[in-house]
N, CA, C and O atoms as a MOPAC input file, in Angstrom:
PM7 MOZYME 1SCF
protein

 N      0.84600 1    -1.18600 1     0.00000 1
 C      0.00000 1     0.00000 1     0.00000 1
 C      0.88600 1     1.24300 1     0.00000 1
 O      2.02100 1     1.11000 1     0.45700 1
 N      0.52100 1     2.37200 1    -0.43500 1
 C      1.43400 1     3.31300 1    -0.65600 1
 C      1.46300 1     4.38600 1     0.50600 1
 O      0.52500 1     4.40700 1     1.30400 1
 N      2.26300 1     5.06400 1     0.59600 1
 C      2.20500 1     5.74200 1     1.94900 1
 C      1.24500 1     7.04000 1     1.81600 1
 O      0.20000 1     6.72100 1     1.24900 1
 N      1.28200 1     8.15600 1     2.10500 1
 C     -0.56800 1     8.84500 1     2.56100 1
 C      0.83400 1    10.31000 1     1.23600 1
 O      0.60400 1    10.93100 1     0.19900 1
 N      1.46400 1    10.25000 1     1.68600 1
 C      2.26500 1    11.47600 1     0.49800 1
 C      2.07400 1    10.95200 1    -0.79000 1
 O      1.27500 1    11.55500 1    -1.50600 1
 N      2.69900 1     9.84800 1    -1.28600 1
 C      2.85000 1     9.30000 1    -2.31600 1
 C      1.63600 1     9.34400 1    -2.75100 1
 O      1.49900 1     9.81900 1    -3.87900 1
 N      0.39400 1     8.87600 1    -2.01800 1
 C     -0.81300 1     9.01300 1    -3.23800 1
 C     -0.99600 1    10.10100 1    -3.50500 1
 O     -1.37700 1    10.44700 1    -4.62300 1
 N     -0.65500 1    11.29900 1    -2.06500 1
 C     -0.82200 1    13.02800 1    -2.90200 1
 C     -0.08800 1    13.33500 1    -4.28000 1
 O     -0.43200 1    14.12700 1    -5.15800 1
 N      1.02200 1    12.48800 1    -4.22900 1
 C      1.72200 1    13.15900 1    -5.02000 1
 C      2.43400 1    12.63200 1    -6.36100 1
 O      2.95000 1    13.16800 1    -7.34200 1
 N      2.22800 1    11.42700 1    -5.95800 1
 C      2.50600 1    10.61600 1    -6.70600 1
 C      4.08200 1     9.52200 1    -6.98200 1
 O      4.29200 1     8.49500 1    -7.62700 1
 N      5.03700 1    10.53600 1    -5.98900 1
 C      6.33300 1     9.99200 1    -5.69700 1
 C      6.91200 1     9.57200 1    -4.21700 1
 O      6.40300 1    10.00800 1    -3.18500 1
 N      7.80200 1     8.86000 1    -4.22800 1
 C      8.38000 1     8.93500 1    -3.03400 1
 C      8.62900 1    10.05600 1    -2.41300 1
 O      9.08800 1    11.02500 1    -3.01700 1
 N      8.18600 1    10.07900 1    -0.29500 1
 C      8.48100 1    10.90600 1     0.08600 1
 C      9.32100 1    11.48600 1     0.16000 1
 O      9.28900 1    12.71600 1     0.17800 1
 N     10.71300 1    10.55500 1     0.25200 1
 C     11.92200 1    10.84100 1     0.35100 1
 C     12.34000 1    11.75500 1    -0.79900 1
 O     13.02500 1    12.76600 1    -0.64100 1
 N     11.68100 1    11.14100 1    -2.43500 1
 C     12.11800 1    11.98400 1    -3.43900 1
 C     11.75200 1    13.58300 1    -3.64500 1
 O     12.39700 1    14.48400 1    -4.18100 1
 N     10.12900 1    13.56700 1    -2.84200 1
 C      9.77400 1    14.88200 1    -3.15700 1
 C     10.34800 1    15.67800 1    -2.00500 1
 O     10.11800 1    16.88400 1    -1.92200 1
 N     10.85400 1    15.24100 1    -1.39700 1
 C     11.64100 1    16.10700 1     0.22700 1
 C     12.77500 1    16.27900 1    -0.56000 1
 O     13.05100 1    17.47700 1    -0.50200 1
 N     13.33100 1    15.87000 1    -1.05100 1
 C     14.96800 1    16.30800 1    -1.87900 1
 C     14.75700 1    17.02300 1    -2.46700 1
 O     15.48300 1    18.01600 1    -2.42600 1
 N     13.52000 1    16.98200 1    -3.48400 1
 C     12.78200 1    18.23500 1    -4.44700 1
 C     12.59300 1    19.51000 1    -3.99400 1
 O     12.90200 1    20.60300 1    -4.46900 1
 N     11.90700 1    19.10800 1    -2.76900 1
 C     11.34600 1    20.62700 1    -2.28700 1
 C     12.62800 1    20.96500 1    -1.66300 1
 O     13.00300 1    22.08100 1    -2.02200 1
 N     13.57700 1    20.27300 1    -0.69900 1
 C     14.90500 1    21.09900 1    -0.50900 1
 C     15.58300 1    22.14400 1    -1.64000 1
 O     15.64000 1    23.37100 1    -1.72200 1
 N     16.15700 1    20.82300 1    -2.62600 1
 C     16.97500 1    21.52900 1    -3.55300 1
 C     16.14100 1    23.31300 1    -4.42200 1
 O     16.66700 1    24.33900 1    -4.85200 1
 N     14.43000 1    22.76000 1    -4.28700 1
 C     13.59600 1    24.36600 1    -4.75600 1
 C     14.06900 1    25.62000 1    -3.86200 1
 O     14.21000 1    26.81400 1    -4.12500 1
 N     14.22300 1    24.99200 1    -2.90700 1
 C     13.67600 1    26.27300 1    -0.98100 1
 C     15.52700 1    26.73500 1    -1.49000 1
 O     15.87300 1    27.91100 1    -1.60600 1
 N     16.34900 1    25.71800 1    -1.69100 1
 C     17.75500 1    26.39600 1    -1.92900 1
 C     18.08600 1    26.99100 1    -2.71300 1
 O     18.86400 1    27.88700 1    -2.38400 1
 N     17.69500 1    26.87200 1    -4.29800 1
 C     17.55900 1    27.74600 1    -5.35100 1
 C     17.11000 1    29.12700 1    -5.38200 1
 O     17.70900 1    30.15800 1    -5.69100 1
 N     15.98500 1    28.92600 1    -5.01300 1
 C     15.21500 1    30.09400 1    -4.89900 1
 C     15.96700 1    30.89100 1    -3.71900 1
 O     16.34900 1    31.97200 1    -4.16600 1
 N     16.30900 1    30.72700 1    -2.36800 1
 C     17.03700 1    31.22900 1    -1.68800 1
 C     18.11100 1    31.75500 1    -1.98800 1
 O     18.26900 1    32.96200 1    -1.80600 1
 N     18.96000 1    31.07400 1    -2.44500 1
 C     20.30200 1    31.90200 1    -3.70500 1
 C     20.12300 1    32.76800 1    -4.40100 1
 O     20.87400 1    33.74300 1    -4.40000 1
 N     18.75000 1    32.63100 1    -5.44800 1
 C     18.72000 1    34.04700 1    -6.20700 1
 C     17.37800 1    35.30900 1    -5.55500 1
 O     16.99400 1    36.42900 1    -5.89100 1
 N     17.01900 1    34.25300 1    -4.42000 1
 C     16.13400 1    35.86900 1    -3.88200 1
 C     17.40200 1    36.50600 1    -3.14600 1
 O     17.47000 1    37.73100 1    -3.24900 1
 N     18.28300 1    35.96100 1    -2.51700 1
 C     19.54400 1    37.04200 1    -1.79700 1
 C     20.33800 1    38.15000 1    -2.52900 1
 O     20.89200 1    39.14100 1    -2.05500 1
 N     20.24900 1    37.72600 1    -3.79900 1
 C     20.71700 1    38.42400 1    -4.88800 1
 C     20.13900 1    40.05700 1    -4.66200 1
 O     20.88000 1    40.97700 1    -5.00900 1
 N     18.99400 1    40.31000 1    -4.15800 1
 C     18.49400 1    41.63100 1    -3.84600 1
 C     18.67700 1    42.29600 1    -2.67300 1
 O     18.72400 1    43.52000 1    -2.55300 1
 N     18.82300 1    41.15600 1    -1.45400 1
 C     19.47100 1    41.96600 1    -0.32800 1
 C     21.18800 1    42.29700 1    -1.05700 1
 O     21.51000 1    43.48000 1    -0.94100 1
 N     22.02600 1    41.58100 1    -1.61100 1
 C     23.30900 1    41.89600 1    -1.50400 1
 C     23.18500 1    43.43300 1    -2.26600 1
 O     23.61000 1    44.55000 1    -1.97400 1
 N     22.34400 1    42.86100 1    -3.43900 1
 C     22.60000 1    44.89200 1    -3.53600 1
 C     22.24000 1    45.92500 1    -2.83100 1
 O     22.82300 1    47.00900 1    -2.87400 1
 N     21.19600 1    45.65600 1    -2.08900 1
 C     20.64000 1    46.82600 1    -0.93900 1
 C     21.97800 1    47.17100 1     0.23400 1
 O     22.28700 1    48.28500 1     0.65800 1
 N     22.61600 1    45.85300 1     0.57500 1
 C     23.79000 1    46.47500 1     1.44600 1
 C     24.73200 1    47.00100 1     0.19100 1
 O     25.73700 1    47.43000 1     0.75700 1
 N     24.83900 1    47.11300 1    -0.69900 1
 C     26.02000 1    47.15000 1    -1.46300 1
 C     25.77000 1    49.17600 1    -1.73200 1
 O     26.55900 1    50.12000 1    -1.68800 1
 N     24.83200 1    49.10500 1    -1.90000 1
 C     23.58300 1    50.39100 1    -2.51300 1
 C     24.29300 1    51.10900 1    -0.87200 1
 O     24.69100 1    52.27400 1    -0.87400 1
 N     24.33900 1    50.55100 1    -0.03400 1
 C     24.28300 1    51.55100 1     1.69800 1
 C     25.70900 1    51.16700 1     2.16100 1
 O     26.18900 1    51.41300 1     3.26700 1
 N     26.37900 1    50.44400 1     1.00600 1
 C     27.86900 1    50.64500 1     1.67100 1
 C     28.27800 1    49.95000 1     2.94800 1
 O     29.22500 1    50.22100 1     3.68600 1
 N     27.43500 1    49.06800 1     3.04800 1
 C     27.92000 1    47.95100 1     4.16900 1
 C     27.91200 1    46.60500 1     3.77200 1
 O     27.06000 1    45.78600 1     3.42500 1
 N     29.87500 1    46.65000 1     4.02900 1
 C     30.23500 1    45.73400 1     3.07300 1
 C     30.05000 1    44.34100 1     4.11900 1
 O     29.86300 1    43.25900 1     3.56100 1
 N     30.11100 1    44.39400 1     5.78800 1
 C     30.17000 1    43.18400 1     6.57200 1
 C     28.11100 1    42.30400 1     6.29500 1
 O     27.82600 1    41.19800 1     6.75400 1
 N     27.28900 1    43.02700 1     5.64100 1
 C     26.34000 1    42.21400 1     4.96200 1
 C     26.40300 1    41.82200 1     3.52100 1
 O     25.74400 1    40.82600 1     3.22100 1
 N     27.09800 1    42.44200 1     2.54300 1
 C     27.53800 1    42.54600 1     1.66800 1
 C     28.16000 1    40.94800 1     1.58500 1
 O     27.83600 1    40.02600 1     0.83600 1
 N     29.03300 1    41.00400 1     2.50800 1
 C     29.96500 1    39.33100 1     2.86700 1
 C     28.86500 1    38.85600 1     3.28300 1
 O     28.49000 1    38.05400 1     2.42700 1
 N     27.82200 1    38.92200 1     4.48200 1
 C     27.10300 1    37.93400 1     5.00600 1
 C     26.20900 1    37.09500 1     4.27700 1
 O     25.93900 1    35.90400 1     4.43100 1
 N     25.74300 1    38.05700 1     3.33600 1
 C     24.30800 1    37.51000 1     2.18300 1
 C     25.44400 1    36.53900 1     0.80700 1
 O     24.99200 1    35.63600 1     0.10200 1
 N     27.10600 1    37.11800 1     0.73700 1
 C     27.29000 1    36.48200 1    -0.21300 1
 C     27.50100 1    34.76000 1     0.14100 1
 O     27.13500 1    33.73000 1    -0.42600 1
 N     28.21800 1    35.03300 1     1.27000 1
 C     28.07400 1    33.55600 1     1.68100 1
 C     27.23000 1    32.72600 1     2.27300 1
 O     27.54100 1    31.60300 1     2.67200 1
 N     25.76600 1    33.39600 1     2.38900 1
 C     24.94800 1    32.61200 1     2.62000 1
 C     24.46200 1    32.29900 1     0.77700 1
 O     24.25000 1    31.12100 1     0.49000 1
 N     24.39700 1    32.77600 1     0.27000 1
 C     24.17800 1    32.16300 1    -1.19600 1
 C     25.30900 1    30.95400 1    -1.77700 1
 O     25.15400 1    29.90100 1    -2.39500 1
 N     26.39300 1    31.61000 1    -1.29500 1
 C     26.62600 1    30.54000 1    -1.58000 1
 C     26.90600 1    29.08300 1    -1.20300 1
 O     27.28800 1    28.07500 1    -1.79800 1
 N     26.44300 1    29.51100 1     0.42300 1
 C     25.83800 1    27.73800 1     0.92800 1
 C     24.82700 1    27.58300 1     0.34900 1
 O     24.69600 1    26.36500 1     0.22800 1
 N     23.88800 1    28.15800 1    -0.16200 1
 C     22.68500 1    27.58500 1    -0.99900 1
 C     22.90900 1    27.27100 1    -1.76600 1
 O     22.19200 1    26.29300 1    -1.97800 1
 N     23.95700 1    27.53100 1    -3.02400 1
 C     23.99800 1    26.89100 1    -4.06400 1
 C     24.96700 1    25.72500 1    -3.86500 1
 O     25.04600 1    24.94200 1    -4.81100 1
 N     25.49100 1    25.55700 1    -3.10900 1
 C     26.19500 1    24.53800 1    -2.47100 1
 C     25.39700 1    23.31500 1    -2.15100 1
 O     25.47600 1    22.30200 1    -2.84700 1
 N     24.73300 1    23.39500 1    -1.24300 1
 C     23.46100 1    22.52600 1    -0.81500 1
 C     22.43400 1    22.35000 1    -2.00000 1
 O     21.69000 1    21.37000 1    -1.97200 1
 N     22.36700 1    23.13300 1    -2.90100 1
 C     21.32500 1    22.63200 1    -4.13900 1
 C     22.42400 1    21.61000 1    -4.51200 1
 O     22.17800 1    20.41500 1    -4.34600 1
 N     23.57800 1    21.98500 1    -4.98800 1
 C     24.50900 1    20.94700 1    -6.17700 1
 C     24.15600 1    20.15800 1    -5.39300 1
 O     23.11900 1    19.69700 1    -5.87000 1
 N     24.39400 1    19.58200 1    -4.26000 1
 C     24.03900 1    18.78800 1    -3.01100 1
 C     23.07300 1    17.58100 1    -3.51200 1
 O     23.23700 1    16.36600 1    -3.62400 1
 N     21.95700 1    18.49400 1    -3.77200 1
 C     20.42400 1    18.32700 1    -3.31700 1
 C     20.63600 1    17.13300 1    -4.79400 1
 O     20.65000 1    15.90500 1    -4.87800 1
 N     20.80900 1    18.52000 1    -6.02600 1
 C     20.74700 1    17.64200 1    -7.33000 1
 C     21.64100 1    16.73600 1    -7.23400 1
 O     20.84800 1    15.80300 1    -7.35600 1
 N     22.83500 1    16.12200 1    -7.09400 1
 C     23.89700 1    15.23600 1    -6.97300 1
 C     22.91800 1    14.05400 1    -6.05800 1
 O     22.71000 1    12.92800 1    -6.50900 1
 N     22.51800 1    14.40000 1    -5.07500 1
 C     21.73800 1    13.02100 1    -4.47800 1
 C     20.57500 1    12.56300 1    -5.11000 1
 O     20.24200 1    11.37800 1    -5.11300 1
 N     19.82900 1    13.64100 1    -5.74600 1
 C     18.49500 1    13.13300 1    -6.42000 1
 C     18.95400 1    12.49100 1    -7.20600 1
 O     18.82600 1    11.27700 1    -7.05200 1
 N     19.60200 1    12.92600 1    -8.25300 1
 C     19.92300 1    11.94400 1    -9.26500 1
 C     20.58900 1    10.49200 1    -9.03100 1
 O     20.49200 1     9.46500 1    -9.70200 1
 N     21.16000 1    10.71200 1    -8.08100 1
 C     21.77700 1     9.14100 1    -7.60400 1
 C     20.27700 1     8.17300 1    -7.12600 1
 O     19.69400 1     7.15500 1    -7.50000 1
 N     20.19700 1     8.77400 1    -6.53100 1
 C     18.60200 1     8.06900 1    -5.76700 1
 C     17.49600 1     7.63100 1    -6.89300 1
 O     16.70500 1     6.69700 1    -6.75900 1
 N     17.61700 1     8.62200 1    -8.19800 1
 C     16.51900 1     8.29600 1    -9.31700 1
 C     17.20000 1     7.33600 1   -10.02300 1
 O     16.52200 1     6.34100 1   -10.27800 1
 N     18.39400 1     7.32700 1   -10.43800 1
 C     18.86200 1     6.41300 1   -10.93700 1
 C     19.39900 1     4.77500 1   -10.37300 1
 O     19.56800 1     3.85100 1   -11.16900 1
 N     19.62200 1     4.63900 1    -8.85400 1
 C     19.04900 1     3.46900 1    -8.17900 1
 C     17.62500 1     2.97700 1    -8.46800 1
 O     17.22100 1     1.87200 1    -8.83200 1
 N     16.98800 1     4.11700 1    -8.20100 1
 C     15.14700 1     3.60100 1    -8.34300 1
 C     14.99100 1     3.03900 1    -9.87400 1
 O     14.24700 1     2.07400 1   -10.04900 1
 N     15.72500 1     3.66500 1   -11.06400 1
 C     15.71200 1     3.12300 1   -12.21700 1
 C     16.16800 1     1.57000 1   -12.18700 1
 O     15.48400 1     0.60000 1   -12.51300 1
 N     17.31800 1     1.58400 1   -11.77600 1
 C     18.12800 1     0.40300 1   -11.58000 1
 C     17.21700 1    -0.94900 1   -11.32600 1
 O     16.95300 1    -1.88000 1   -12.08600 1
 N     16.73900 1    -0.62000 1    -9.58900 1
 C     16.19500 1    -1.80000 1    -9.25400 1
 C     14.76400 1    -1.94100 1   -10.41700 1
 O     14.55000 1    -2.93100 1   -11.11700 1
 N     14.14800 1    -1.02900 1   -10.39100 1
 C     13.38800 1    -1.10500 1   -11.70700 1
 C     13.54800 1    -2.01500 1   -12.64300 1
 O     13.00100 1    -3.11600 1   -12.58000 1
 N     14.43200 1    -1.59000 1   -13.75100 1
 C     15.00900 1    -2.41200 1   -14.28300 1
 C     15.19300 1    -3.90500 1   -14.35800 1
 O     14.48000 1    -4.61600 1   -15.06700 1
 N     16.30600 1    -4.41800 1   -13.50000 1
 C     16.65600 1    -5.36500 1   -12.62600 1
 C     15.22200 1    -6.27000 1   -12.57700 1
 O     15.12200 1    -7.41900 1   -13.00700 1
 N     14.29600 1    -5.59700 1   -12.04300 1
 C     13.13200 1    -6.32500 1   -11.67600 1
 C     12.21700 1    -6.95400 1   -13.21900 1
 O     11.57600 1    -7.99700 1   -13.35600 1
 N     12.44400 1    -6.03100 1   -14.03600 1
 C     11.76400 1    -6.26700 1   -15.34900 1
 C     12.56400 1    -7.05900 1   -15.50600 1
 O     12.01100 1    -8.09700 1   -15.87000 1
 N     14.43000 1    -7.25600 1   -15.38100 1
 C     14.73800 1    -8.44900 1   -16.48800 1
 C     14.72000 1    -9.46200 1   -16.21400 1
 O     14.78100 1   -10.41200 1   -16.99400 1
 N     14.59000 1    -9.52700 1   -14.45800 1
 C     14.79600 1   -10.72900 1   -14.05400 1
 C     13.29500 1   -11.39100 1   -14.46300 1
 O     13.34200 1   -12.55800 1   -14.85000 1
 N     12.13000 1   -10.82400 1   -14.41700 1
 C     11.07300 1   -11.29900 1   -15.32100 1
 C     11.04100 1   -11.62200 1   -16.59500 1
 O     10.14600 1   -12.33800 1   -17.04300 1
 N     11.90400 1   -11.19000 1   -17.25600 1
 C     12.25000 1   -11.09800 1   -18.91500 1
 C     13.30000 1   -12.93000 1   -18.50000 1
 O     12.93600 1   -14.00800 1   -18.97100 1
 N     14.17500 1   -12.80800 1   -17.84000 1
 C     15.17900 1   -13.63100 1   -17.73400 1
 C     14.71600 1   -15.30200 1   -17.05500 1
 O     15.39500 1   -16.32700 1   -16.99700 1
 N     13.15700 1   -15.00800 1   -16.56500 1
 C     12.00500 1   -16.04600 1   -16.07300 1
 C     11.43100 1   -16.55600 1   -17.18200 1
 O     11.24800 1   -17.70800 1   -17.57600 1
 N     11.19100 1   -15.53100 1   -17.59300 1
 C     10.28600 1   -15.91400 1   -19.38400 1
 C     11.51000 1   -17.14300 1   -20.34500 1
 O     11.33400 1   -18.31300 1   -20.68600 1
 N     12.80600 1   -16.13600 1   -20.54200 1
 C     13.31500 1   -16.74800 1   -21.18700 1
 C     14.73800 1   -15.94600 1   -21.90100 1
 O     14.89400 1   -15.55500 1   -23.05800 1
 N     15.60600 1   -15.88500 1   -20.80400 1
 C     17.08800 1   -15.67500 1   -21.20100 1
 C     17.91600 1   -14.80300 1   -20.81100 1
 O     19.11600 1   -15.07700 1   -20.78500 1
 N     17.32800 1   -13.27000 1   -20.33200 1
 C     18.10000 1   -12.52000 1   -19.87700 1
 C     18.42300 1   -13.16000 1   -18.43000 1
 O     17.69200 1   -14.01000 1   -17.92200 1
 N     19.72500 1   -12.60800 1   -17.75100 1
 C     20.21800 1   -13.02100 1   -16.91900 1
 C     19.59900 1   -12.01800 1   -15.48600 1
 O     19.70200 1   -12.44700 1   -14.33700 1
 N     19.19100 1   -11.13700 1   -15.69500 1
 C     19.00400 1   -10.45200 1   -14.70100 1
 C     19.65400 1    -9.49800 1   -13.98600 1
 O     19.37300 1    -8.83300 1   -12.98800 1
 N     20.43100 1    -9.56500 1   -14.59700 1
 C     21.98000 1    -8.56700 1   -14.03800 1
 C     21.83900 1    -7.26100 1   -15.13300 1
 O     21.32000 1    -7.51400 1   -16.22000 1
 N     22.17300 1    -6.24400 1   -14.93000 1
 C     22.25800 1    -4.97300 1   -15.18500 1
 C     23.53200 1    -4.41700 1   -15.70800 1
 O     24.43600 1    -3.74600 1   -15.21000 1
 N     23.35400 1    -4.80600 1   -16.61100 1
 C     25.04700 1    -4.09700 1   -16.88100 1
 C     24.89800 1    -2.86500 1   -18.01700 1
 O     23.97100 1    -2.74600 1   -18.81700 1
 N     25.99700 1    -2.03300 1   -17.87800 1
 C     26.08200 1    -0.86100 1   -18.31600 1
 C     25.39200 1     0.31400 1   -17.67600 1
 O     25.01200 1     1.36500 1   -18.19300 1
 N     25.32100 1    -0.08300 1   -16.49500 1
 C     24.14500 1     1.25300 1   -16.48100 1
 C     25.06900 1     2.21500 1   -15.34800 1
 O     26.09900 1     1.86000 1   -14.77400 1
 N     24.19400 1     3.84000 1   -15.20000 1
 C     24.96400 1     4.82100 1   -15.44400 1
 C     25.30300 1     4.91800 1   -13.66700 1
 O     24.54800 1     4.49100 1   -12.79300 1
 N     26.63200 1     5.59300 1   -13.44700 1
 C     26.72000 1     5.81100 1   -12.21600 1
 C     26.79700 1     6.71500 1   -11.93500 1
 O     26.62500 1     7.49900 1   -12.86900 1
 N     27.03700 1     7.26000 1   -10.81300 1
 C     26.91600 1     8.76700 1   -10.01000 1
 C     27.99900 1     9.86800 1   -10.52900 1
 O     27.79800 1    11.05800 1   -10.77300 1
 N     29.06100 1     9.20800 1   -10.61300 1
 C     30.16600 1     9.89900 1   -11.33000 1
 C     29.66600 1    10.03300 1   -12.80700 1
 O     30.61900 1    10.50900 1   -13.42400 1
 N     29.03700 1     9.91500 1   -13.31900 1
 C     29.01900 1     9.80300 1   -14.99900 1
 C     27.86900 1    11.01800 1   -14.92400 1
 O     27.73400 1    11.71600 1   -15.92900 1
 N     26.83400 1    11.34300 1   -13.46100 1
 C     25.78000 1    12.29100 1   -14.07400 1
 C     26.14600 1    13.72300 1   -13.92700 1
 O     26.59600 1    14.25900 1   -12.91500 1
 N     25.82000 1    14.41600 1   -15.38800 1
 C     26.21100 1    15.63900 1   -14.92600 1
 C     25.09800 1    16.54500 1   -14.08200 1
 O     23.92500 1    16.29700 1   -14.36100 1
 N     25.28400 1    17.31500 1   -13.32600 1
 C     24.38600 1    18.28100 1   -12.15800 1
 C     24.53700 1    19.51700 1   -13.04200 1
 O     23.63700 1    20.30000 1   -12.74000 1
 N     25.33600 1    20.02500 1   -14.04300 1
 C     24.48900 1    21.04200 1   -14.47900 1
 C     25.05300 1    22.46100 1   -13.65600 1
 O     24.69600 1    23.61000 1   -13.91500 1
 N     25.66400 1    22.19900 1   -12.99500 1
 C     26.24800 1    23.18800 1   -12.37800 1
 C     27.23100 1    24.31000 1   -12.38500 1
 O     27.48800 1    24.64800 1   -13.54100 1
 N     27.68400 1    24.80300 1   -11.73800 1
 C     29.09200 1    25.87200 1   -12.00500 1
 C     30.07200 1    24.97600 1   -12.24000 1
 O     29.83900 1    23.78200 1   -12.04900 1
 N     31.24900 1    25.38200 1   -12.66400 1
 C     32.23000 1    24.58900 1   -12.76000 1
 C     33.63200 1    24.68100 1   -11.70200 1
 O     34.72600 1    24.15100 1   -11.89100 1
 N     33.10600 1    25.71800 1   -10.29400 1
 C     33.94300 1    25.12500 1    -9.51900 1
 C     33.15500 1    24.67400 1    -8.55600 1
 O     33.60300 1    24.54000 1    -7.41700 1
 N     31.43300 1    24.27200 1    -8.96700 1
 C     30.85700 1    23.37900 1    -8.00300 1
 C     31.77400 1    22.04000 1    -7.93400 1
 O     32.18700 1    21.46300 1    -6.92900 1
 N     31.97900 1    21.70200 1    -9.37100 1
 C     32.56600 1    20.62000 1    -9.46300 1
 C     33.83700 1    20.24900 1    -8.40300 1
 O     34.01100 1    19.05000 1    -8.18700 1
 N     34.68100 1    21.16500 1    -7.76900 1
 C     35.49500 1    21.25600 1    -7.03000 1
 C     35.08600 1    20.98200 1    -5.26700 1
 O     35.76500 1    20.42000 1    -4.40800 1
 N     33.60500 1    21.67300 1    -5.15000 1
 C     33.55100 1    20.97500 1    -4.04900 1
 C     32.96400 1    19.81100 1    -3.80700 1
 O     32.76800 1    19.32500 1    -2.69300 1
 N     32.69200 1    19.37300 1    -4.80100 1
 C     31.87600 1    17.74400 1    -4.93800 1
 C     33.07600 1    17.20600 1    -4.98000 1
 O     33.00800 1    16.23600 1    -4.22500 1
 N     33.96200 1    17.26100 1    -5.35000 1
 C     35.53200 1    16.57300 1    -5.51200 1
 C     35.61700 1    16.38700 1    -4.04500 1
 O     35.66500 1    15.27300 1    -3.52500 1
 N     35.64000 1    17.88300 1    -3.16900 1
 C     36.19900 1    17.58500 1    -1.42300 1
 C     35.30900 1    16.82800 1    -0.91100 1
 O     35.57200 1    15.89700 1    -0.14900 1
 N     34.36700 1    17.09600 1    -1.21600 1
 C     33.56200 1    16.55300 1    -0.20700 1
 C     33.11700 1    14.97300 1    -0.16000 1
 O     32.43400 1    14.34700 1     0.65000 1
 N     34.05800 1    14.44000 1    -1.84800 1
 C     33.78100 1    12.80500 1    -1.60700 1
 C     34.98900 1    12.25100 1    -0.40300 1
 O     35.19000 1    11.25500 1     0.29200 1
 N     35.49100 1    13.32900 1    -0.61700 1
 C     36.61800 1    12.93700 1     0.91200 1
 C     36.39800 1    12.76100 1     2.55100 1
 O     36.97400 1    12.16800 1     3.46400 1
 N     35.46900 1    13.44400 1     2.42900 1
 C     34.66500 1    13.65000 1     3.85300 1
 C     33.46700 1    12.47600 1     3.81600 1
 O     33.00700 1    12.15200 1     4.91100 1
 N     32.98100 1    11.87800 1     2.71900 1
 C     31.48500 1    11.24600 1     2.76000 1
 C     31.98800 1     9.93300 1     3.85900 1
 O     33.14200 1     9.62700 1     4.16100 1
 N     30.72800 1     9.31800 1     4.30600 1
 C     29.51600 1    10.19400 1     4.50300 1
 C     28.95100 1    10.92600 1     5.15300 1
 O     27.76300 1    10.86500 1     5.47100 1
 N     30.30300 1    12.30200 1     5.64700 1
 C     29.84900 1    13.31300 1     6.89200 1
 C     28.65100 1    14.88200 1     5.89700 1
 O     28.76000 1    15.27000 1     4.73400 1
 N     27.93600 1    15.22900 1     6.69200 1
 C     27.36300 1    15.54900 1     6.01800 1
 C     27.57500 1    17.26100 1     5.45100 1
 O     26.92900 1    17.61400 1     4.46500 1
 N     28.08700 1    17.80300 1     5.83300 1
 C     28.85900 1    19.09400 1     5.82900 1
 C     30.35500 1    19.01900 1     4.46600 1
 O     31.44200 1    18.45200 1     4.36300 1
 N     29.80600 1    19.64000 1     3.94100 1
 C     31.15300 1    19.94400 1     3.00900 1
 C     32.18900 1    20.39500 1     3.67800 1
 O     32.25000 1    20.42300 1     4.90800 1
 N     33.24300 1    20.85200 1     2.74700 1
 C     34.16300 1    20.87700 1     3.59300 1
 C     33.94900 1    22.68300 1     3.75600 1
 O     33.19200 1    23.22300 1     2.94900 1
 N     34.53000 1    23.39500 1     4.63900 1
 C     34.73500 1    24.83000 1     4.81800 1
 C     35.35800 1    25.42300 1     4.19300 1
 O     36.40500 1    24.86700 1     3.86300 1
 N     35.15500 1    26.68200 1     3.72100 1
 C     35.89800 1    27.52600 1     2.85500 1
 C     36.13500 1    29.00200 1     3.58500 1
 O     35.23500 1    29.77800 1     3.90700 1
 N     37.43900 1    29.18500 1     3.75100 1
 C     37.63600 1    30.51200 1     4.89600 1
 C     38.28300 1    31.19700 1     3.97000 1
 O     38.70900 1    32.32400 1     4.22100 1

């Protein structure tokens, strides 16, 4: 039976909670975009710094957000899969095994290109959940 979200919505809870994160972080990144000019406009540069680096933990935590969704959609594909062939492989021949299919490193997120740099640190740290710091 499906759980009381999923029939709202039609997906896993877990998936649409990653969804609505990675939205609330996006959108948070480029609504700050208007405070930084209002301190910038009044010459106070210690909010100026505060709003920039809170954007850019948001866009941090989106690459985040997208980097796990896609891993998570593409497991859910997987066992998917898997499940059809091993039915296909009941009928008559496939083995059931999955081969070729895409991994986490292979998806692109679409991102900046020195996001890519902190997805690099932070496979160093996994699975703590904090990237690494930038001072």
């Amino acid at each position: 039976m499906a759980e009381a979200g999923e029939q709202v919505t039609g997906t896993k809870d877990e998936n649409y909670d990653v969804i609505s994160v990675l939205y609330h972080c996006l959108q948070g990144a480029s609504e700050v975009g208007q405070y930084i000019q209002d301190a910038e406009q009044s010459g106070d540069q210690e909010l100026v710094d505060f709003f920039r680096d809170y954007q850019e933990a948001q866009r941090d935590l989106a690459e985040r957000a997208k980097n796990l969704l896609g891993a998570r959609l593409i497991r859910t594909e997987g066992v998917q899969a898997g499940s059809e062939q091993k039915a296909v492989g009941k009928k008559g021949g496939a083995s059931g095994r999955i081969s070729g299919g895409q991994t986490n490193a292979q998806v692109s997120s679409g991102g900046r290109g020195e996001d890519d740099i902190v997805d690099e640190e932070s496979k160093e740290s996994f699975p703590a959940s904090d990237s690494p710091a930038r001072y």
